[in-house]
Amino acid sequence: MNAAAAKARLRTKLPVLMVLLAVLVGAITLAVVAVRGHQAQPSQAQQVQQIAAGLHCPICKDLSVADSPAPLAQQMRAEIAQKLRAGESADEIRASFVAAYGDSVLMSPPRRGLSGAAYFLPAIVILVGVLGAAMLIRRWVRSPETGPADDVEAAPLSATQRRAVHRALARLREEEPA
């Protein structure tokens, strides 16, 4: 293999390698962020704030219980604090509010049923996009760079075809205003 062919092959494979490297770096970054968590144990006030931030205020539109100034939201925050002192977990507290107000009290949709699509659909869309991009890149790398004339194989013309071409060219030259 000569040096020009090696350079051409490297030039066609370099974009694919760059995309694969970017995807790998992104996946590693996401894995590190997902594995790392908040290690410190939050205080009771922070726990109340976290739980209340995950609940919609039944009175206010688009406000969490943590952000709402409504008296009901204040009562809900006090109930959360009381339940935490009683030793209930955050999941148990959320479950009690869901039992009282329904799934609409949650700021984020549950991961079951039709609401679960909110969690899985973006991942599916990203996966389809990555696969589509990989297929396009693969097709671009594999297809030789040819012009439109290279697609048609040059077949020898018969004598009658050559005469027809010459007659057509002669007519075109006669019709040309020169």
Coordinates of N, CA and C in Angstrom, one line a residue:
M1 N 0.8 -1.2 0.0 CA 0.0 0.0 0.0 C 0.9 1.2 0.0
N2 N 0.6 2.2 -0.9 CA 1.5 3.4 -0.9 C 1.0 4.4 0.1
A3 N 1.8 5.4 0.2 CA 1.5 6.5 1.3 C 0.2 7.2 1.0
A4 N -0.1 7.5 -0.3 CA -1.3 8.2 -0.6 C -2.5 7.4 -0.3
A5 N -2.5 6.1 -0.5 CA -3.7 5.3 -0.2 C -3.8 5.2 1.3
A6 N -2.7 5.1 2.1 CA -2.8 5.1 3.5 C -3.4 6.4 4.1
K7 N -3.0 7.5 3.5 CA -3.5 8.8 4.0 C -5.0 8.9 3.6
A8 N -5.4 8.4 2.5 CA -6.8 8.5 2.1 C -7.7 7.6 3.0
R9 N -7.1 6.4 3.4 CA -7.9 5.5 4.3 C -8.0 6.1 5.7
L10 N -6.9 6.8 6.2 CA -6.9 7.4 7.5 C -7.9 8.6 7.4
R11 N -8.0 9.3 6.3 CA -8.9 10.5 6.2 C -10.3 10.0 6.3
T12 N -10.6 8.9 5.7 CA -12.0 8.4 5.7 C -12.4 7.8 7.1
K13 N -11.4 7.2 7.8 CA -11.8 6.6 9.1 C -11.7 7.6 10.3
L14 N -11.0 8.7 10.1 CA -10.8 9.7 11.2 C -12.2 10.2 11.7
P15 N -13.1 10.6 10.9 CA -14.4 11.1 11.5 C -15.1 10.0 12.3
V16 N -15.1 8.8 11.9 CA -15.7 7.7 12.6 C -15.0 7.5 13.9
L17 N -13.7 7.6 14.0 CA -13.0 7.4 15.2 C -13.3 8.6 16.2
M18 N -13.4 9.8 15.6 CA -13.7 11.0 16.5 C -15.1 10.8 17.1
V19 N -16.1 10.4 16.3 CA -17.5 10.2 16.8 C -17.5 9.2 17.9
L20 N -16.8 8.0 17.6 CA -16.8 7.0 18.6 C -16.1 7.4 19.9
L21 N -15.0 8.2 19.8 CA -14.3 8.7 21.0 C -15.2 9.7 21.7
A22 N -16.0 10.5 21.0 CA -16.9 11.5 21.7 C -18.0 10.7 22.4
V23 N -18.6 9.7 21.8 CA -19.6 8.9 22.4 C -19.1 8.2 23.7
L24 N -17.9 7.7 23.6 CA -17.2 7.0 24.7 C -17.0 7.9 25.9
V25 N -16.5 9.1 25.6 CA -16.2 10.1 26.7 C -17.5 10.5 27.3
G26 N -18.6 10.7 26.5 CA -19.9 11.1 27.0 C -20.5 10.0 27.9
A27 N -20.3 8.7 27.5 CA -20.9 7.6 28.3 C -20.1 7.5 29.6
I28 N -18.8 7.7 29.6 CA -18.0 7.6 30.8 C -18.4 8.7 31.7
T29 N -18.6 9.9 31.2 CA -19.0 11.0 32.0 C -20.4 10.8 32.7
L30 N -21.3 10.3 31.9 CA -22.6 10.0 32.5 C -22.6 8.9 33.5
A31 N -21.7 7.9 33.3 CA -21.6 6.8 34.3 C -21.0 7.4 35.6
V32 N -20.0 8.2 35.5 CA -19.4 8.8 36.7 C -20.4 9.6 37.5
V33 N -21.2 10.5 36.8 CA -22.2 11.3 37.4 C -23.3 10.5 38.0
A34 N -23.7 9.4 37.4 CA -24.7 8.5 37.9 C -24.3 7.8 39.1
V35 N -23.0 7.3 39.1 CA -22.5 6.5 40.3 C -22.3 7.4 41.5
R36 N -21.7 8.6 41.2 CA -21.4 9.5 42.3 C -22.8 10.0 42.9
G37 N -22.9 10.1 44.1 CA -24.1 10.6 44.7 C -23.8 11.5 45.8
H38 N -24.9 12.0 46.4 CA -24.7 12.9 47.6 C -24.4 12.0 48.8
Q39 N -23.1 12.0 49.3 CA -22.7 11.1 50.3 C -23.1 11.7 51.7
A40 N -23.1 12.9 51.9 CA -23.4 13.5 53.2 C -24.9 13.3 53.6
Q41 N -25.1 13.0 54.9 CA -26.5 12.8 55.4 C -27.1 14.2 55.6
P42 N -28.2 14.5 54.9 CA -28.8 15.8 55.0 C -29.5 16.0 56.4
S43 N -29.6 17.2 56.8 CA -30.2 17.5 58.1 C -31.8 17.3 57.9
Q44 N -32.5 17.3 59.0 CA -33.9 17.1 58.9 C -34.6 18.3 58.1
A45 N -34.1 19.5 58.3 CA -34.7 20.6 57.5 C -34.4 20.4 56.0
Q46 N -33.2 19.9 55.7 CA -32.9 19.6 54.3 C -33.8 18.5 53.7
Q47 N -34.0 17.5 54.6 CA -34.9 16.4 54.1 C -36.3 16.9 53.9
V48 N -36.8 17.7 54.8 CA -38.2 18.3 54.6 C -38.2 19.0 53.3
Q49 N -37.2 19.8 53.1 CA -37.1 20.6 51.8 C -37.1 19.7 50.6
Q50 N -36.3 18.7 50.6 CA -36.2 17.8 49.5 C -37.5 17.1 49.2
I51 N -38.2 16.6 50.3 CA -39.4 15.9 50.1 C -40.5 16.9 49.6
A52 N -40.6 18.0 50.2 CA -41.6 19.0 49.9 C -41.3 19.5 48.4
A53 N -40.1 19.6 48.0 CA -39.8 20.0 46.6 C -40.3 19.0 45.6
G54 N -40.5 17.8 46.0 CA -41.0 16.8 45.1 C -42.5 16.6 45.1
L55 N -43.2 17.5 45.8 CA -44.7 17.4 45.9 C -45.3 18.7 45.3
H56 N -46.3 18.6 44.5 CA -47.1 19.7 44.1 C -48.0 20.2 45.2
C57 N -48.1 21.5 45.3 CA -49.1 22.1 46.2 C -50.5 21.9 45.6
P58 N -51.4 21.3 46.3 CA -52.8 21.1 45.8 C -53.5 22.3 45.5
I59 N -53.1 23.5 46.1 CA -53.8 24.7 45.9 C -53.2 25.6 44.8
C60 N -51.9 25.7 44.8 CA -51.1 26.6 43.9 C -50.9 25.8 42.6
K61 N -50.9 26.5 41.5 CA -50.6 25.9 40.2 C -49.1 26.0 40.0
D62 N -48.4 24.9 39.6 CA -47.0 24.8 39.2 C -46.1 25.3 40.4
L63 N -46.5 25.1 41.6 CA -45.6 25.4 42.7 C -45.4 24.1 43.5
S64 N -44.2 23.9 44.0 CA -44.1 22.7 44.9 C -44.5 23.1 46.3
V65 N -44.6 22.2 47.2 CA -45.0 22.4 48.6 C -43.9 23.2 49.2
A66 N -42.6 23.0 48.8 CA -41.5 23.8 49.4 C -41.6 25.2 49.0
D67 N -42.1 25.6 47.8 CA -42.1 26.9 47.4 C -43.4 27.7 47.6
S68 N -44.5 27.0 47.9 CA -45.8 27.6 48.0 C -46.0 28.3 49.4
P69 N -46.6 29.5 49.3 CA -46.9 30.2 50.6 C -48.3 29.9 51.1
A70 N -49.0 29.0 50.5 CA -50.3 28.6 50.9 C -50.3 28.0 52.3
P71 N -51.4 28.2 53.1 CA -51.5 27.6 54.4 C -51.4 26.0 54.3
L72 N -52.1 25.4 53.3 CA -52.1 24.0 53.1 C -50.6 23.5 52.9
A73 N -49.8 24.2 52.2 CA -48.4 23.8 51.9 C -47.7 23.9 53.2
Q74 N -47.9 24.9 54.1 CA -47.2 25.0 55.4 C -47.6 23.8 56.2
Q75 N -48.9 23.4 56.2 CA -49.3 22.2 57.0 C -48.7 21.0 56.4
M76 N -48.5 20.9 55.1 CA -47.9 19.7 54.5 C -46.4 19.6 54.9
R77 N -45.7 20.8 54.9 CA -44.3 20.8 55.4 C -44.2 20.4 56.8
A78 N -45.1 20.8 57.7 CA -45.1 20.5 59.1 C -45.4 19.0 59.3
E79 N -46.3 18.4 58.4 CA -46.6 17.0 58.5 C -45.4 16.2 58.1
I80 N -44.7 16.7 57.0 CA -43.5 16.0 56.6 C -42.4 15.9 57.7
A81 N -42.2 17.1 58.4 CA -41.3 17.1 59.5 C -41.7 16.2 60.6
Q82 N -43.0 16.2 60.9 CA -43.5 15.3 62.0 C -43.2 13.8 61.6
K83 N -43.5 13.5 60.4 CA -43.3 12.1 60.0 C -41.8 11.7 59.9
L84 N -41.0 12.6 59.6 CA -39.5 12.3 59.6 C -39.1 12.1 61.1
R85 N -39.6 12.9 62.0 CA -39.2 12.7 63.4 C -39.8 11.3 63.9
A86 N -40.9 10.9 63.3 CA -41.5 9.6 63.7 C -40.7 8.4 63.1
G87 N -39.7 8.7 62.2 CA -38.9 7.7 61.7 C -39.3 7.1 60.3
E88 N -40.3 7.8 59.7 CA -40.8 7.3 58.4 C -39.7 7.7 57.3
S89 N -39.6 6.9 56.3 CA -38.7 7.2 55.2 C -39.3 8.2 54.2
A90 N -38.5 8.8 53.4 CA -39.0 9.7 52.4 C -40.0 9.0 51.4
D91 N -39.8 7.8 51.1 CA -40.7 7.1 50.2 C -42.0 6.8 50.9
E92 N -42.0 6.5 52.2 CA -43.2 6.3 52.9 C -44.0 7.6 53.0
I93 N -43.4 8.7 53.2 CA -44.0 10.0 53.3 C -44.7 10.3 52.0
R94 N -43.9 10.2 50.9 CA -44.5 10.4 49.5 C -45.7 9.5 49.3
A95 N -45.6 8.3 49.7 CA -46.7 7.3 49.4 C -47.9 7.8 50.2
S96 N -47.8 8.3 51.4 CA -48.9 8.8 52.2 C -49.6 10.0 51.5
F97 N -48.8 10.9 50.9 CA -49.4 12.0 50.2 C -50.0 11.6 48.9
V98 N -49.5 10.6 48.2 CA -50.1 10.0 47.0 C -51.4 9.4 47.3
A99 N -51.5 8.7 48.5 CA -52.7 8.0 48.9 C -53.8 9.1 49.2
A100 N -53.4 10.2 49.7 CA -54.3 11.3 50.1 C -54.7 12.1 48.9
Y101 N -53.8 12.4 48.0 CA -54.1 13.4 46.9 C -54.0 12.8 45.5
G102 N -53.5 11.6 45.4 CA -53.4 11.0 44.0 C -52.0 11.2 43.4
D103 N -51.8 10.6 42.3 CA -50.5 10.8 41.6 C -50.2 12.2 41.2
S104 N -51.2 13.0 41.1 CA -51.0 14.4 40.6 C -50.2 15.2 41.6
V105 N -50.1 14.8 42.9 CA -49.3 15.5 43.9 C -47.8 15.4 43.7
L106 N -47.4 14.4 42.9 CA -46.0 14.3 42.6 C -45.5 15.3 41.6
M107 N -44.3 15.9 41.8 CA -43.8 16.8 40.8 C -43.2 16.1 39.6
S108 N -42.7 14.9 39.8 CA -42.3 14.1 38.6 C -43.2 12.9 38.5
P109 N -43.5 12.5 37.3 CA -44.5 11.4 37.1 C -43.9 10.0 37.6
P110 N -44.8 9.1 38.0 CA -44.4 7.8 38.5 C -43.7 7.0 37.3
R111 N -42.9 6.1 37.7 CA -42.1 5.3 36.6 C -42.9 4.1 36.2
R112 N -44.2 4.1 36.3 CA -45.0 3.0 35.9 C -46.1 3.4 35.0
G113 N -46.6 2.5 34.2 CA -47.7 2.9 33.3 C -47.3 3.8 32.2
L114 N -48.3 4.6 31.7 CA -48.0 5.5 30.6 C -47.1 6.6 31.0
S115 N -47.1 7.0 32.3 CA -46.2 8.0 32.8 C -44.8 7.6 32.7
G116 N -44.5 6.3 32.7 CA -43.1 5.8 32.6 C -42.5 6.2 31.3
A117 N -43.3 6.5 30.3 CA -42.7 6.9 29.0 C -41.9 8.2 29.1
A118 N -42.2 9.0 30.1 CA -41.4 10.2 30.3 C -40.0 9.9 30.6
Y119 N -39.7 8.8 31.2 CA -38.4 8.4 31.6 C -37.7 7.6 30.5
F120 N -38.4 6.7 29.8 CA -37.8 5.8 28.8 C -37.7 6.4 27.4
L121 N -38.7 7.2 27.0 CA -38.8 7.7 25.7 C -37.5 8.5 25.2
P122 N -37.0 9.4 26.1 CA -35.8 10.1 25.7 C -34.6 9.2 25.4
A123 N -34.5 8.2 26.2 CA -33.4 7.3 26.0 C -33.5 6.5 24.7
I124 N -34.8 6.1 24.4 CA -35.0 5.4 23.1 C -34.7 6.3 21.9
V125 N -35.2 7.6 22.0 CA -35.0 8.6 20.9 C -33.5 8.8 20.7
I126 N -32.7 8.9 21.8 CA -31.3 9.1 21.7 C -30.6 7.9 21.1
L127 N -31.0 6.7 21.5 CA -30.5 5.5 21.0 C -30.7 5.4 19.5
V128 N -32.0 5.7 19.1 CA -32.3 5.6 17.6 C -31.5 6.6 16.9
G129 N -31.3 7.8 17.4 CA -30.5 8.9 16.8 C -29.0 8.4 16.6
V130 N -28.5 7.9 17.7 CA -27.1 7.4 17.6 C -26.9 6.3 16.6
L131 N -27.9 5.4 16.6 CA -27.8 4.3 15.6 C -27.9 4.8 14.2
G132 N -28.9 5.7 14.0 CA -29.0 6.3 12.6 C -27.8 7.1 12.2
A133 N -27.2 7.8 13.1 CA -25.9 8.5 12.8 C -24.8 7.6 12.4
A134 N -24.7 6.5 13.2 CA -23.7 5.5 12.9 C -23.9 4.8 11.6
M135 N -25.1 4.5 11.2 CA -25.4 4.0 9.9 C -25.0 4.9 8.8
L136 N -25.3 6.2 9.0 CA -25.0 7.2 7.9 C -23.5 7.3 7.8
I137 N -22.8 7.4 8.9 CA -21.3 7.5 8.9 C -20.7 6.3 8.2
R138 N -21.3 5.1 8.6 CA -20.8 3.9 7.9 C -21.0 3.9 6.4
R139 N -22.1 4.4 6.0 CA -22.4 4.5 4.6 C -21.5 5.5 3.9
W140 N -21.2 6.6 4.5 CA -20.3 7.6 3.9 C -18.9 7.1 3.8
V141 N -18.5 6.3 4.8 CA -17.1 5.8 4.8 C -17.0 4.7 3.8
R142 N -17.9 3.9 3.6 CA -17.8 2.8 2.7 C -18.0 3.2 1.3
S143 N -18.9 4.2 1.0 CA -19.1 4.5 -0.4 C -17.9 5.3 -1.0
P144 N -17.5 4.9 -2.2 CA -16.4 5.6 -2.8 C -16.9 6.9 -3.3
E145 N -16.0 7.9 -3.3 CA -16.3 9.2 -3.8 C -16.3 9.1 -5.3
T146 N -17.4 9.1 -5.9 CA -17.5 9.0 -7.4 C -18.4 10.1 -7.9
G147 N -18.1 10.5 -9.1 CA -19.0 11.5 -9.7 C -20.1 10.8 -10.5
P148 N -21.0 11.6 -11.0 CA -22.1 11.0 -11.8 C -21.7 10.3 -13.0
A149 N -20.6 10.7 -13.6 CA -20.1 10.0 -14.8 C -19.5 8.6 -14.5
D150 N -19.0 8.5 -13.3 CA -18.4 7.2 -12.9 C -19.4 6.1 -12.7
D151 N -20.7 6.5 -12.5 CA -21.7 5.5 -12.2 C -22.1 4.7 -13.5
V152 N -22.0 5.3 -14.6 CA -22.4 4.7 -15.9 C -21.2 4.1 -16.5
E153 N -21.3 2.8 -16.7 CA -20.1 2.1 -17.4 C -20.2 2.5 -18.9
A154 N -19.0 2.8 -19.4 CA -18.9 3.2 -20.8 C -18.9 1.9 -21.7
A155 N -20.0 1.8 -22.4 CA -20.2 0.6 -23.3 C -19.9 1.1 -24.7
P156 N -19.2 0.3 -25.5 CA -18.9 0.8 -26.8 C -20.2 1.0 -27.6
L157 N -20.2 2.0 -28.4 CA -21.4 2.3 -29.3 C -21.3 1.5 -30.6
S158 N -22.5 1.1 -31.0 CA -22.5 0.4 -32.3 C -22.4 1.5 -33.4
A159 N -22.2 1.0 -34.6 CA -22.0 2.0 -35.8 C -23.3 2.8 -36.0
T160 N -24.5 2.2 -35.8 CA -25.7 3.0 -36.0 C -25.9 4.0 -34.9
Q161 N -25.4 3.7 -33.7 CA -25.5 4.6 -32.6 C -24.6 5.8 -32.8
R162 N -23.4 5.5 -33.3 CA -22.4 6.6 -33.6 C -23.0 7.5 -34.7
R163 N -23.6 6.9 -35.7 CA -24.1 7.8 -36.8 C -25.3 8.6 -36.3
A164 N -26.1 8.1 -35.4 CA -27.2 8.9 -34.8 C -26.7 10.0 -34.0
V165 N -25.6 9.8 -33.2 CA -25.0 10.8 -32.4 C -24.4 11.9 -33.3
H166 N -23.7 11.5 -34.4 CA -23.2 12.5 -35.3 C -24.3 13.3 -36.0
R167 N -25.4 12.7 -36.4 CA -26.5 13.4 -37.0 C -27.1 14.4 -36.0
A168 N -27.3 14.0 -34.7 CA -27.8 14.9 -33.7 C -26.9 16.1 -33.5
L169 N -25.6 15.8 -33.4 CA -24.7 16.9 -33.2 C -24.7 17.9 -34.4
A170 N -24.8 17.3 -35.6 CA -24.8 18.2 -36.8 C -26.0 19.1 -36.8
R171 N -27.2 18.5 -36.4 CA -28.5 19.3 -36.3 C -28.3 20.4 -35.3
L172 N -27.7 20.1 -34.2 CA -27.6 21.1 -33.1 C -26.7 22.2 -33.6
R173 N -25.6 21.9 -34.3 CA -24.7 22.9 -34.8 C -25.4 23.8 -35.8
E174 N -26.3 23.2 -36.7 CA -27.0 24.0 -37.7 C -28.0 24.9 -37.0
E175 N -28.6 24.5 -35.9 CA -29.7 25.3 -35.3 C -29.1 26.4 -34.4
E176 N -27.8 26.2 -34.1 CA -27.1 27.2 -33.2 C -27.0 28.6 -33.9
P177 N -27.5 29.6 -33.3 CA -27.3 31.0 -33.9 C -25.9 31.5 -33.6
A178 N -25.1 31.5 -34.6 CA -23.7 31.9 -34.4 C -23.3 33.0 -35.2

